[in-house]
PDB file of C-alpha atoms and ligand atoms in Angstrom:
ATOM      1  CA  UNK A   1     -28.863  -9.225  24.333  1.00  0.00           C
ATOM      2  CA  UNK A   2     -28.193  -5.679  23.811  1.00  0.00           C
ATOM      3  CA  UNK A   3     -29.854  -4.220  21.657  1.00  0.00           C
ATOM      4  CA  UNK A   4     -27.543  -2.029  18.573  1.00  0.00           C
ATOM      5  CA  UNK A   5     -28.397   0.277  16.295  1.00  0.00           C
ATOM      6  CA  UNK A   6     -29.120  -1.894  13.524  1.00  0.00           C
ATOM      7  CA  UNK A   7     -32.418  -3.293  15.569  1.00  0.00           C
ATOM      8  CA  UNK A   8     -33.113   0.302  16.492  1.00  0.00           C
ATOM      9  CA  UNK A   9     -33.509   1.120  12.294  1.00  0.00           C
ATOM     10  CA  UNK A  10     -34.695  -2.373  11.119  1.00  0.00           C
ATOM     11  CA  UNK A  11     -37.423  -1.504  13.777  1.00  0.00           C
ATOM     12  CA  UNK A  12     -38.166   1.650  13.045  1.00  0.00           C
ATOM     13  CA  UNK A  13     -38.637  -0.413   8.990  1.00  0.00           C
ATOM     14  CA  UNK A  14     -40.763  -2.893  10.676  1.00  0.00           C
ATOM     15  CA  UNK A  15     -43.250  -0.587  12.089  1.00  0.00           C
ATOM     16  CA  UNK A  16     -43.651   2.061   9.422  1.00  0.00           C
ATOM     17  CA  UNK A  17     -43.792  -1.321   6.828  1.00  0.00           C
ATOM     18  CA  UNK A  18     -46.802  -2.849   9.088  1.00  0.00           C
ATOM     19  CA  UNK A  19     -48.346   1.062  10.218  1.00  0.00           C
ATOM     20  CA  UNK A  20     -48.567   0.905   5.356  1.00  0.00           C
ATOM     21  CA  UNK A  21     -49.522  -2.977   5.577  1.00  0.00           C
ATOM     22  CA  UNK A  22     -52.673  -2.089   7.715  1.00  0.00           C
ATOM     23  CA  UNK A  23     -53.777   0.260   5.408  1.00  0.00           C
ATOM     24  CA  UNK A  24     -53.495  -1.635   2.094  1.00  0.00           C
ATOM     25  CA  UNK A  25     -56.721  -3.910   2.744  1.00  0.00           C
ATOM     26  CA  UNK A  26     -55.264  -7.144   1.061  1.00  0.00           C
ATOM     27  CA  UNK A  27     -53.367  -5.375  -1.739  1.00  0.00           C
ATOM     28  CA  UNK A  28     -49.762  -6.895  -2.410  1.00  0.00           C
ATOM     29  CA  UNK A  29     -47.780  -3.965  -4.699  1.00  0.00           C
ATOM     30  CA  UNK A  30     -45.599  -5.243  -6.503  1.00  0.00           C
ATOM     31  CA  UNK A  31     -44.287  -1.688  -7.576  1.00  0.00           C
ATOM     32  CA  UNK A  32     -43.516   1.103  -6.230  1.00  0.00           C
ATOM     33  CA  UNK A  33     -43.459   5.176  -7.826  1.00  0.00           C
ATOM     34  CA  UNK A  34     -42.084   7.814  -6.433  1.00  0.00           C
ATOM     35  CA  UNK A  35     -43.393  10.912  -7.904  1.00  0.00           C
ATOM     36  CA  UNK A  36     -41.018  13.897  -7.648  1.00  0.00           C
ATOM     37  CA  UNK A  37     -42.012  17.688  -7.569  1.00  0.00           C
ATOM     38  CA  UNK A  38     -44.969  18.678  -9.574  1.00  0.00           C
ATOM     39  CA  UNK A  39     -45.788  15.391 -10.631  1.00  0.00           C
ATOM     40  CA  UNK A  40     -48.233  14.426  -7.618  1.00  0.00           C
ATOM     41  CA  UNK A  41     -51.725  14.425  -9.975  1.00  0.00           C
ATOM     42  CA  UNK A  42     -50.287  10.996 -11.477  1.00  0.00           C
ATOM     43  CA  UNK A  43     -51.218   9.343  -8.370  1.00  0.00           C
ATOM     44  CA  UNK A  44     -55.683  10.260  -9.495  1.00  0.00           C
ATOM     45  CA  UNK A  45     -54.189   7.626 -12.117  1.00  0.00           C
ATOM     46  CA  UNK A  46     -54.866   5.532  -9.841  1.00  0.00           C
ATOM     47  CA  UNK A  47     -58.487   3.220  -9.515  1.00  0.00           C
ATOM     48  CA  UNK A  48     -59.756   1.576  -6.237  1.00  0.00           C
ATOM     49  CA  UNK A  49     -56.783   4.278  -4.949  1.00  0.00           C
ATOM     50  CA  UNK A  50     -56.395   3.797  -0.475  1.00  0.00           C
ATOM     51  CA  UNK A  51     -54.980   6.963   0.419  1.00  0.00           C
ATOM     52  CA  UNK A  52     -52.062   6.847   3.758  1.00  0.00           C
ATOM     53  CA  UNK A  53     -50.987  10.168   4.724  1.00  0.00           C
ATOM     54  CA  UNK A  54     -47.745  10.005   6.413  1.00  0.00           C
ATOM     55  CA  UNK A  55     -48.883  11.364   9.714  1.00  0.00           C
ATOM     56  CA  UNK A  56     -50.671   8.188  10.219  1.00  0.00           C
ATOM     57  CA  UNK A  57     -47.192   5.824   8.972  1.00  0.00           C
ATOM     58  CA  UNK A  58     -44.354   6.135  12.244  1.00  0.00           C
ATOM     59  CA  UNK A  59     -40.708   7.234  11.735  1.00  0.00           C
ATOM     60  CA  UNK A  60     -42.148   9.743   8.039  1.00  0.00           C
ATOM     61  CA  UNK A  61     -41.540  12.999   8.796  1.00  0.00           C
ATOM     62  CA  UNK A  62     -44.824  15.492   7.167  1.00  0.00           C
ATOM     63  CA  UNK A  63     -42.747  17.270   3.955  1.00  0.00           C
ATOM     64  CA  UNK A  64     -42.260  20.660   4.113  1.00  0.00           C
ATOM     65  CA  UNK A  65     -41.733  21.237  -0.088  1.00  0.00           C
ATOM     66  CA  UNK A  66     -44.599  23.469  -1.711  1.00  0.00           C
ATOM     67  CA  UNK A  67     -45.168  21.119  -4.791  1.00  0.00           C
ATOM     68  CA  UNK A  68     -44.448  18.237  -2.943  1.00  0.00           C
ATOM     69  CA  UNK A  69     -48.014  16.411  -0.753  1.00  0.00           C
ATOM     70  CA  UNK A  70     -46.958  13.668   2.153  1.00  0.00           C
ATOM     71  CA  UNK A  71     -49.109  10.333   1.219  1.00  0.00           C
ATOM     72  CA  UNK A  72     -49.008   6.735   0.077  1.00  0.00           C
ATOM     73  CA  UNK A  73     -51.362   5.973  -2.771  1.00  0.00           C
ATOM     74  CA  UNK A  74     -51.909   2.322  -2.976  1.00  0.00           C
ATOM     75  CA  UNK A  75     -53.969   1.082  -5.980  1.00  0.00           C
ATOM     76  CA  UNK A  76     -54.455  -0.530  -9.532  1.00  0.00           C
ATOM     77  CA  UNK A  77     -52.747   0.804 -12.340  1.00  0.00           C
ATOM     78  CA  UNK A  78     -53.274  -1.131 -16.346  1.00  0.00           C
ATOM     79  CA  UNK A  79     -53.997  -3.581 -14.640  1.00  0.00           C
ATOM     80  CA  UNK A  80     -51.410  -3.721 -11.770  1.00  0.00           C
ATOM     81  CA  UNK A  81     -51.600  -3.112  -7.788  1.00  0.00           C
ATOM     82  CA  UNK A  82     -48.830  -0.223  -7.904  1.00  0.00           C
ATOM     83  CA  UNK A  83     -48.296   1.940  -4.379  1.00  0.00           C
ATOM     84  CA  UNK A  84     -47.209   5.574  -5.287  1.00  0.00           C
ATOM     85  CA  UNK A  85     -45.738   7.630  -3.157  1.00  0.00           C
ATOM     86  CA  UNK A  86     -46.639  11.605  -3.121  1.00  0.00           C
ATOM     87  CA  UNK A  87     -43.728  13.478  -1.589  1.00  0.00           C
ATOM     88  CA  UNK A  88     -40.452  13.007  -0.912  1.00  0.00           C
ATOM     89  CA  UNK A  89     -38.214  14.030   2.339  1.00  0.00           C
ATOM     90  CA  UNK A  90     -35.426  15.623   0.783  1.00  0.00           C
ATOM     91  CA  UNK A  91     -32.273  15.695   2.487  1.00  0.00           C
ATOM     92  CA  UNK A  92     -32.117  19.521   2.087  1.00  0.00           C
ATOM     93  CA  UNK A  93     -35.057  19.963   4.314  1.00  0.00           C
ATOM     94  CA  UNK A  94     -32.199  18.408   6.459  1.00  0.00           C
ATOM     95  CA  UNK A  95     -32.757  14.836   6.569  1.00  0.00           C
ATOM     96  CA  UNK A  96     -30.115  12.580   6.848  1.00  0.00           C
ATOM     97  CA  UNK A  97     -29.997  10.319   3.804  1.00  0.00           C
ATOM     98  CA  UNK A  98     -31.265   7.593   5.609  1.00  0.00           C
ATOM     99  CA  UNK A  99     -34.265   9.350   6.357  1.00  0.00           C
ATOM    100  CA  UNK A 100     -34.796  10.068   2.482  1.00  0.00           C
ATOM    101  CA  UNK A 101     -34.454   6.807   1.648  1.00  0.00           C
ATOM    102  CA  UNK A 102     -36.801   5.111   4.574  1.00  0.00           C
ATOM    103  CA  UNK A 103     -39.681   4.769   2.016  1.00  0.00           C
ATOM    104  CA  UNK A 104     -37.604   2.560  -0.292  1.00  0.00           C
ATOM    105  CA  UNK A 105     -37.065   0.118   3.330  1.00  0.00           C
ATOM    106  CA  UNK A 106     -40.754  -0.033   3.556  1.00  0.00           C
ATOM    107  CA  UNK A 107     -41.036  -0.889   0.101  1.00  0.00           C
ATOM    108  CA  UNK A 108     -38.787  -3.311   0.256  1.00  0.00           C
ATOM    109  CA  UNK A 109     -39.777  -4.944   3.401  1.00  0.00           C
ATOM    110  CA  UNK A 110     -43.616  -5.046   1.539  1.00  0.00           C
ATOM    111  CA  UNK A 111     -42.262  -6.745  -0.595  1.00  0.00           C
ATOM    112  CA  UNK A 112     -42.057  -4.507  -4.138  1.00  0.00           C
ATOM    113  CA  UNK A 113     -39.707  -5.559  -6.432  1.00  0.00           C
ATOM    114  CA  UNK A 114     -40.101  -2.799  -9.005  1.00  0.00           C
ATOM    115  CA  UNK A 115     -39.092   0.755  -8.391  1.00  0.00           C
ATOM    116  CA  UNK A 116     -40.157   3.895 -10.352  1.00  0.00           C
ATOM    117  CA  UNK A 117     -38.492   6.939  -9.606  1.00  0.00           C
ATOM    118  CA  UNK A 118     -39.435  10.465 -10.911  1.00  0.00           C
ATOM    119  CA  UNK A 119     -37.851  13.888 -10.638  1.00  0.00           C
ATOM    120  CA  UNK A 120     -37.522  17.075 -12.315  1.00  0.00           C
ATOM    121  CA  UNK A 121     -33.906  18.389 -13.483  1.00  0.00           C
ATOM    122  CA  UNK A 122     -32.435  21.449 -14.839  1.00  0.00           C
ATOM    123  CA  UNK A 123     -31.150  19.910 -18.774  1.00  0.00           C
ATOM    124  CA  UNK A 124     -27.569  20.562 -18.847  1.00  0.00           C
ATOM    125  CA  UNK A 125     -27.060  18.910 -21.990  1.00  0.00           C
ATOM    126  CA  UNK A 126     -27.443  21.573 -24.716  1.00  0.00           C
ATOM    127  CA  UNK A 127     -29.854  19.531 -26.882  1.00  0.00           C
ATOM    128  CA  UNK A 128     -32.476  19.026 -23.196  1.00  0.00           C
ATOM    129  CA  UNK A 129     -34.713  22.060 -23.788  1.00  0.00           C
ATOM    130  CA  UNK A 130     -38.278  22.292 -21.160  1.00  0.00           C
ATOM    131  CA  UNK A 131     -40.216  19.965 -21.003  1.00  0.00           C
ATOM    132  CA  UNK A 132     -37.545  16.713 -22.305  1.00  0.00           C
ATOM    133  CA  UNK A 133     -38.211  13.512 -20.700  1.00  0.00           C
ATOM    134  CA  UNK A 134     -34.749  12.204 -20.040  1.00  0.00           C
ATOM    135  CA  UNK A 135     -34.699   8.225 -19.260  1.00  0.00           C
ATOM    136  CA  UNK A 136     -32.397   7.810 -16.687  1.00  0.00           C
ATOM    137  CA  UNK A 137     -29.405   5.823 -17.895  1.00  0.00           C
ATOM    138  CA  UNK A 138     -27.209   6.196 -14.944  1.00  0.00           C
ATOM    139  CA  UNK A 139     -26.312   8.472 -11.896  1.00  0.00           C
ATOM    140  CA  UNK A 140     -23.481  10.609 -10.465  1.00  0.00           C
ATOM    141  CA  UNK A 141     -23.449  10.592  -6.675  1.00  0.00           C
ATOM    142  CA  UNK A 142     -22.741  14.074  -5.998  1.00  0.00           C
ATOM    143  CA  UNK A 143     -24.322  14.738  -2.880  1.00  0.00           C
ATOM    144  CA  UNK A 144     -21.825  13.903  -0.527  1.00  0.00           C
ATOM    145  CA  UNK A 145     -24.676  11.347   1.036  1.00  0.00           C
ATOM    146  CA  UNK A 146     -25.080   7.445   1.444  1.00  0.00           C
ATOM    147  CA  UNK A 147     -28.439   6.334   2.824  1.00  0.00           C
ATOM    148  CA  UNK A 148     -26.995   3.366   3.623  1.00  0.00           C
ATOM    149  CA  UNK A 149     -24.421   4.766   5.971  1.00  0.00           C
ATOM    150  CA  UNK A 150     -23.692   3.000   9.521  1.00  0.00           C
ATOM    151  CA  UNK A 151     -24.931  -0.297  10.265  1.00  0.00           C
ATOM    152  CA  UNK A 152     -26.306  -2.874   7.409  1.00  0.00           C
ATOM    153  CA  UNK A 153     -30.077  -4.222   7.504  1.00  0.00           C
ATOM    154  CA  UNK A 154     -31.151  -7.621   7.414  1.00  0.00           C
ATOM    155  CA  UNK A 155     -31.902  -8.446   3.869  1.00  0.00           C
ATOM    156  CA  UNK A 156     -29.736  -5.726   2.713  1.00  0.00           C
ATOM    157  CA  UNK A 157     -25.917  -6.047   0.845  1.00  0.00           C
ATOM    158  CA  UNK A 158     -23.430  -4.255   2.575  1.00  0.00           C
ATOM    159  CA  UNK A 159     -21.672  -3.567  -0.902  1.00  0.00           C
ATOM    160  CA  UNK A 160     -24.172  -3.340  -3.232  1.00  0.00           C
ATOM    161  CA  UNK A 161     -22.978  -3.615  -7.292  1.00  0.00           C
ATOM    162  CA  UNK A 162     -23.377  -0.130  -9.095  1.00  0.00           C
ATOM    163  CA  UNK A 163     -22.624  -1.715 -12.265  1.00  0.00           C
ATOM    164  CA  UNK A 164     -26.438  -1.294 -13.405  1.00  0.00           C
ATOM    165  CA  UNK A 165     -28.177   0.936 -11.650  1.00  0.00           C
ATOM    166  CA  UNK A 166     -31.162   1.322 -13.528  1.00  0.00           C
ATOM    167  CA  UNK A 167     -31.921  -2.082 -14.801  1.00  0.00           C
ATOM    168  CA  UNK A 168     -31.313  -2.550 -18.447  1.00  0.00           C
ATOM    169  CA  UNK A 169     -34.253  -4.648 -19.428  1.00  0.00           C
ATOM    170  CA  UNK A 170     -36.766  -1.554 -18.017  1.00  0.00           C
ATOM    171  CA  UNK A 171     -34.995   0.707 -19.562  1.00  0.00           C
ATOM    172  CA  UNK A 172     -35.151  -1.100 -22.861  1.00  0.00           C
ATOM    173  CA  UNK A 173     -39.125  -1.672 -21.797  1.00  0.00           C
ATOM    174  CA  UNK A 174     -39.413   2.398 -21.082  1.00  0.00           C
ATOM    175  CA  UNK A 175     -37.720   2.655 -24.744  1.00  0.00           C
ATOM    176  CA  UNK A 176     -39.889   0.954 -26.102  1.00  0.00           C
ATOM    177  CA  UNK A 177     -43.619   2.300 -25.111  1.00  0.00           C
ATOM    178  CA  UNK A 178     -42.067   5.483 -25.587  1.00  0.00           C
ATOM    179  CA  UNK A 179     -41.668   4.129 -29.530  1.00  0.00           C
ATOM    180  CA  UNK A 180     -45.644   2.845 -29.106  1.00  0.00           C
ATOM    181  CA  UNK A 181     -46.982   5.491 -28.287  1.00  0.00           C
ATOM    182  CA  UNK A 182     -45.046   7.964 -29.617  1.00  0.00           C
ATOM    183  CA  UNK A 183     -43.248   9.626 -26.919  1.00  0.00           C
ATOM    184  CA  UNK A 184     -40.002  11.798 -27.427  1.00  0.00           C
ATOM    185  CA  UNK A 185     -38.138   9.655 -24.753  1.00  0.00           C
ATOM    186  CA  UNK A 186     -33.945  10.857 -24.050  1.00  0.00           C
ATOM    187  CA  UNK A 187     -31.410   8.724 -22.287  1.00  0.00           C
ATOM    188  CA  UNK A 188     -28.575  10.411 -20.363  1.00  0.00           C
ATOM    189  CA  UNK A 189     -27.669  10.675 -17.046  1.00  0.00           C
ATOM    190  CA  UNK A 190     -28.364  12.318 -13.706  1.00  0.00           C
ATOM    191  CA  UNK A 191     -26.272  13.825 -11.534  1.00  0.00           C
ATOM    192  CA  UNK A 192     -27.852  14.411  -7.815  1.00  0.00           C
ATOM    193  CA  UNK A 193     -26.676  17.216  -5.808  1.00  0.00           C
ATOM    194  CA  UNK A 194     -27.573  18.043  -2.073  1.00  0.00           C
ATOM    195  CA  UNK A 195     -29.638  21.320  -3.035  1.00  0.00           C
ATOM    196  CA  UNK A 196     -31.134  23.804  -1.956  1.00  0.00           C
ATOM    197  CA  UNK A 197     -29.721  26.411  -3.955  1.00  0.00           C
ATOM    198  CA  UNK A 198     -29.938  25.790  -7.605  1.00  0.00           C
ATOM    199  CA  UNK A 199     -25.966  25.582  -9.002  1.00  0.00           C
ATOM    200  CA  UNK A 200     -24.146  28.203 -10.404  1.00  0.00           C
ATOM    201  CA  UNK A 201     -23.024  28.439 -14.199  1.00  0.00           C
ATOM    202  CA  UNK A 202     -19.405  27.441 -13.094  1.00  0.00           C
ATOM    203  CA  UNK A 203     -20.759  24.583 -11.179  1.00  0.00           C
ATOM    204  CA  UNK A 204     -22.990  23.314 -14.395  1.00  0.00           C
ATOM    205  CA  UNK A 205     -19.524  23.708 -16.447  1.00  0.00           C
ATOM    206  CA  UNK A 206     -17.743  21.652 -13.908  1.00  0.00           C
ATOM    207  CA  UNK A 207     -21.402  18.826 -14.105  1.00  0.00           C
ATOM    208  CA  UNK A 208     -20.814  19.112 -18.064  1.00  0.00           C
ATOM    209  CA  UNK A 209     -17.316  17.646 -18.001  1.00  0.00           C
ATOM    210  CA  UNK A 210     -18.009  14.986 -15.463  1.00  0.00           C
ATOM    211  CA  UNK A 211     -20.523  12.770 -17.577  1.00  0.00           C
ATOM    212  CA  UNK A 212     -23.580  14.459 -16.228  1.00  0.00           C
ATOM    213  CA  UNK A 213     -27.109  15.527 -18.488  1.00  0.00           C
ATOM    214  CA  UNK A 214     -29.077  16.852 -15.917  1.00  0.00           C
ATOM    215  CA  UNK A 215     -29.040  18.056 -12.063  1.00  0.00           C
ATOM    216  CA  UNK A 216     -31.192  17.390  -9.941  1.00  0.00           C
ATOM    217  CA  UNK A 217     -31.635  16.800  -5.923  1.00  0.00           C
ATOM    218  CA  UNK A 218     -33.069  13.379  -5.321  1.00  0.00           C
ATOM    219  CA  UNK A 219     -33.261  10.056  -6.883  1.00  0.00           C
ATOM    220  CA  UNK A 220     -29.971   8.926  -6.131  1.00  0.00           C
ATOM    221  CA  UNK A 221     -29.822   7.940  -2.286  1.00  0.00           C
ATOM    222  CA  UNK A 222     -32.912   6.263  -3.398  1.00  0.00           C
ATOM    223  CA  UNK A 223     -31.631   4.016  -5.970  1.00  0.00           C
ATOM    224  CA  UNK A 224     -28.953   3.088  -3.778  1.00  0.00           C
ATOM    225  CA  UNK A 225     -30.830   1.943  -0.840  1.00  0.00           C
ATOM    226  CA  UNK A 226     -32.980  -0.177  -3.038  1.00  0.00           C
ATOM    227  CA  UNK A 227     -30.336  -1.713  -5.381  1.00  0.00           C
ATOM    228  CA  UNK A 228     -28.672  -2.588  -1.529  1.00  0.00           C
ATOM    229  CA  UNK A 229     -32.066  -4.547  -1.016  1.00  0.00           C
ATOM    230  CA  UNK A 230     -32.353  -5.858  -4.145  1.00  0.00           C
ATOM    231  CA  UNK A 231     -35.457  -3.931  -6.253  1.00  0.00           C
ATOM    232  CA  UNK A 232     -35.135  -2.900 -10.018  1.00  0.00           C
ATOM    233  CA  UNK A 233     -35.071   0.479 -10.393  1.00  0.00           C
ATOM    234  CA  UNK A 234     -36.237   2.763 -13.332  1.00  0.00           C
ATOM    235  CA  UNK A 235     -35.717   6.331 -13.156  1.00  0.00           C
ATOM    236  CA  UNK A 236     -37.017   9.746 -15.218  1.00  0.00           C
ATOM    237  CA  UNK A 237     -36.162  12.898 -14.637  1.00  0.00           C
ATOM    238  CA  UNK A 238     -38.904  15.989 -16.662  1.00  0.00           C
ATOM    239  CA  UNK A 239     -36.931  18.570 -17.667  1.00  0.00           C
ATOM    240  CA  UNK A 240     -38.291  21.537 -16.191  1.00  0.00           C
ATOM    241  CA  UNK A 241     -35.232  24.313 -17.157  1.00  0.00           C
ATOM    242  CA  UNK A 242     -31.848  24.282 -18.932  1.00  0.00           C
ATOM    243  CA  UNK A 243     -29.365  24.719 -15.863  1.00  0.00           C
ATOM    244  CA  UNK A 244     -27.779  27.296 -14.728  1.00  0.00           C
ATOM    245  CA  UNK A 245     -26.325  29.481 -16.922  1.00  0.00           C
ATOM    246  CA  UNK A 246     -27.119  26.768 -19.882  1.00  0.00           C
ATOM    247  CA  UNK A 247     -29.129  30.525 -21.214  1.00  0.00           C
ATOM    248  CA  UNK A 248     -29.625  33.889 -19.738  1.00  0.00           C
ATOM    249  CA  UNK A 249     -32.792  32.700 -18.041  1.00  0.00           C
ATOM    250  CA  UNK A 250     -32.765  32.614 -14.166  1.00  0.00           C
ATOM    251  CA  UNK A 251     -34.180  29.598 -11.869  1.00  0.00           C
ATOM    252  CA  UNK A 252     -37.580  29.675  -9.879  1.00  0.00           C
ATOM    253  CA  UNK A 253     -38.527  26.924  -7.856  1.00  0.00           C
ATOM    254  CA  UNK A 254     -42.173  27.867  -9.353  1.00  0.00           C
ATOM    255  CA  UNK A 255     -41.169  27.594 -13.101  1.00  0.00           C
ATOM    256  CA  UNK A 256     -40.037  23.784 -11.820  1.00  0.00           C
ATOM    257  CA  UNK A 257     -43.504  22.629 -10.971  1.00  0.00           C
ATOM    258  CA  UNK A 258     -45.263  24.350 -13.858  1.00  0.00           C
ATOM    259  CA  UNK A 259     -43.307  22.532 -16.675  1.00  0.00           C
ATOM    260  CA  UNK A 260     -43.238  19.407 -15.108  1.00  0.00           C
ATOM    261  CA  UNK A 261     -47.140  19.863 -14.227  1.00  0.00           C
ATOM    262  CA  UNK A 262     -46.856  19.954 -18.367  1.00  0.00           C
ATOM    263  CA  UNK A 263     -45.137  17.111 -19.000  1.00  0.00           C
ATOM    264  CA  UNK A 264     -46.950  15.031 -16.603  1.00  0.00           C
ATOM    265  CA  UNK A 265     -49.040  13.294 -18.832  1.00  0.00           C
ATOM    266  CA  UNK A 266     -46.320  12.006 -20.340  1.00  0.00           C
ATOM    267  CA  UNK A 267     -44.787  10.632 -18.493  1.00  0.00           C
ATOM    268  CA  UNK A 268     -47.820   8.817 -16.811  1.00  0.00           C
ATOM    269  CA  UNK A 269     -48.247   7.637 -19.905  1.00  0.00           C
ATOM    270  CA  UNK A 270     -43.966   6.627 -20.160  1.00  0.00           C
ATOM    271  CA  UNK A 271     -45.247   4.788 -16.558  1.00  0.00           C
ATOM    272  CA  UNK A 272     -48.641   3.148 -17.189  1.00  0.00           C
ATOM    273  CA  UNK A 273     -46.762   1.300 -20.296  1.00  0.00           C
ATOM    274  CA  UNK A 274     -43.804  -0.357 -18.690  1.00  0.00           C
ATOM    275  CA  UNK A 275     -45.694  -0.996 -15.646  1.00  0.00           C
ATOM    276  CA  UNK A 276     -48.741  -2.473 -18.361  1.00  0.00           C
ATOM    277  CA  UNK A 277     -45.834  -4.639 -19.986  1.00  0.00           C
ATOM    278  CA  UNK A 278     -44.570  -5.870 -16.165  1.00  0.00           C
TER     279      UNK A 278
HETATM  280  N1  HPA B   1     -31.272  22.006 -10.453  1.00  0.00           N
HETATM  281  C1  HPA B   1     -31.305  21.438  -9.459  1.00  0.00           C
HETATM  282  N2  HPA B   1     -32.378  20.627  -9.577  1.00  0.00           N
HETATM  283  C2  HPA B   1     -33.760  20.826 -10.471  1.00  0.00           C
HETATM  284  C3  HPA B   1     -33.115  21.808 -11.362  1.00  0.00           C
HETATM  285  C4  HPA B   1     -31.829  22.445 -11.762  1.00  0.00           C
HETATM  286  O1  HPA B   1     -31.846  23.230 -12.502  1.00  0.00           O
HETATM  287  N3  HPA B   1     -34.236  21.789 -11.509  1.00  0.00           N
HETATM  288  C5  HPA B   1     -35.377  21.139 -11.542  1.00  0.00           C
HETATM  289  N4  HPA B   1     -34.687  20.844 -10.030  1.00  0.00           N
END
């Protein structure tokens, strides 16, 4: 029998998943949480944590971006077993979209059912100041990449429905947690670009007209993959800066990380509340 591209790729997911499973010491996380730029400290909140460096997971590359570590952390949060991805594989690092989404496929293979994603983003909507936390209502994929390009993997939908990429019930739960914990929570549309250069003011005006409220360089292909694999998604953007041209302010990765660190506590409280209530 001939070996297809799908077999090779599915084999990589299996190998990565087997390596991670081997380190979980019997934990069976049903929730995975992806941490964005400057949000890595969240992993410190887990109890009984086991850390799995990416170097120990076959097919996982080493992250190259300051502010992103490279490990999966399994542990307990709000009494539930969770798996945290601390460090992303961005397409702007040169990774194919499918590699960017490899951790999501691994989560699916491990039995994860709910995926919570966080990112740092620029605020396009005028009322979004630095430090705003935005619940992602929907997204626009302007990365011109798709992680499902290529053979469909076993267990995945070839043409996933994307009419509710961010689960309405999970979003309602997030709003409820925010209200109870008195955490201000905005809501809007995230547009994902390839990066790594930030946008020009003309691009931001264009994105505003297209209906985007926040702009970043991640998340969309992970959500696409998660939906193909049947995972429910919830996403939050930490608005770290007004997008280019919204104010005369210049953009800088260090400042993005500083602001992300500042809002990390609020975001963590929201995620903890959601996970507890799942
Ligand atoms: N643009 C794109 N990505 C970002 C930004 C931005 O302004 N801020 C943080 N990530």
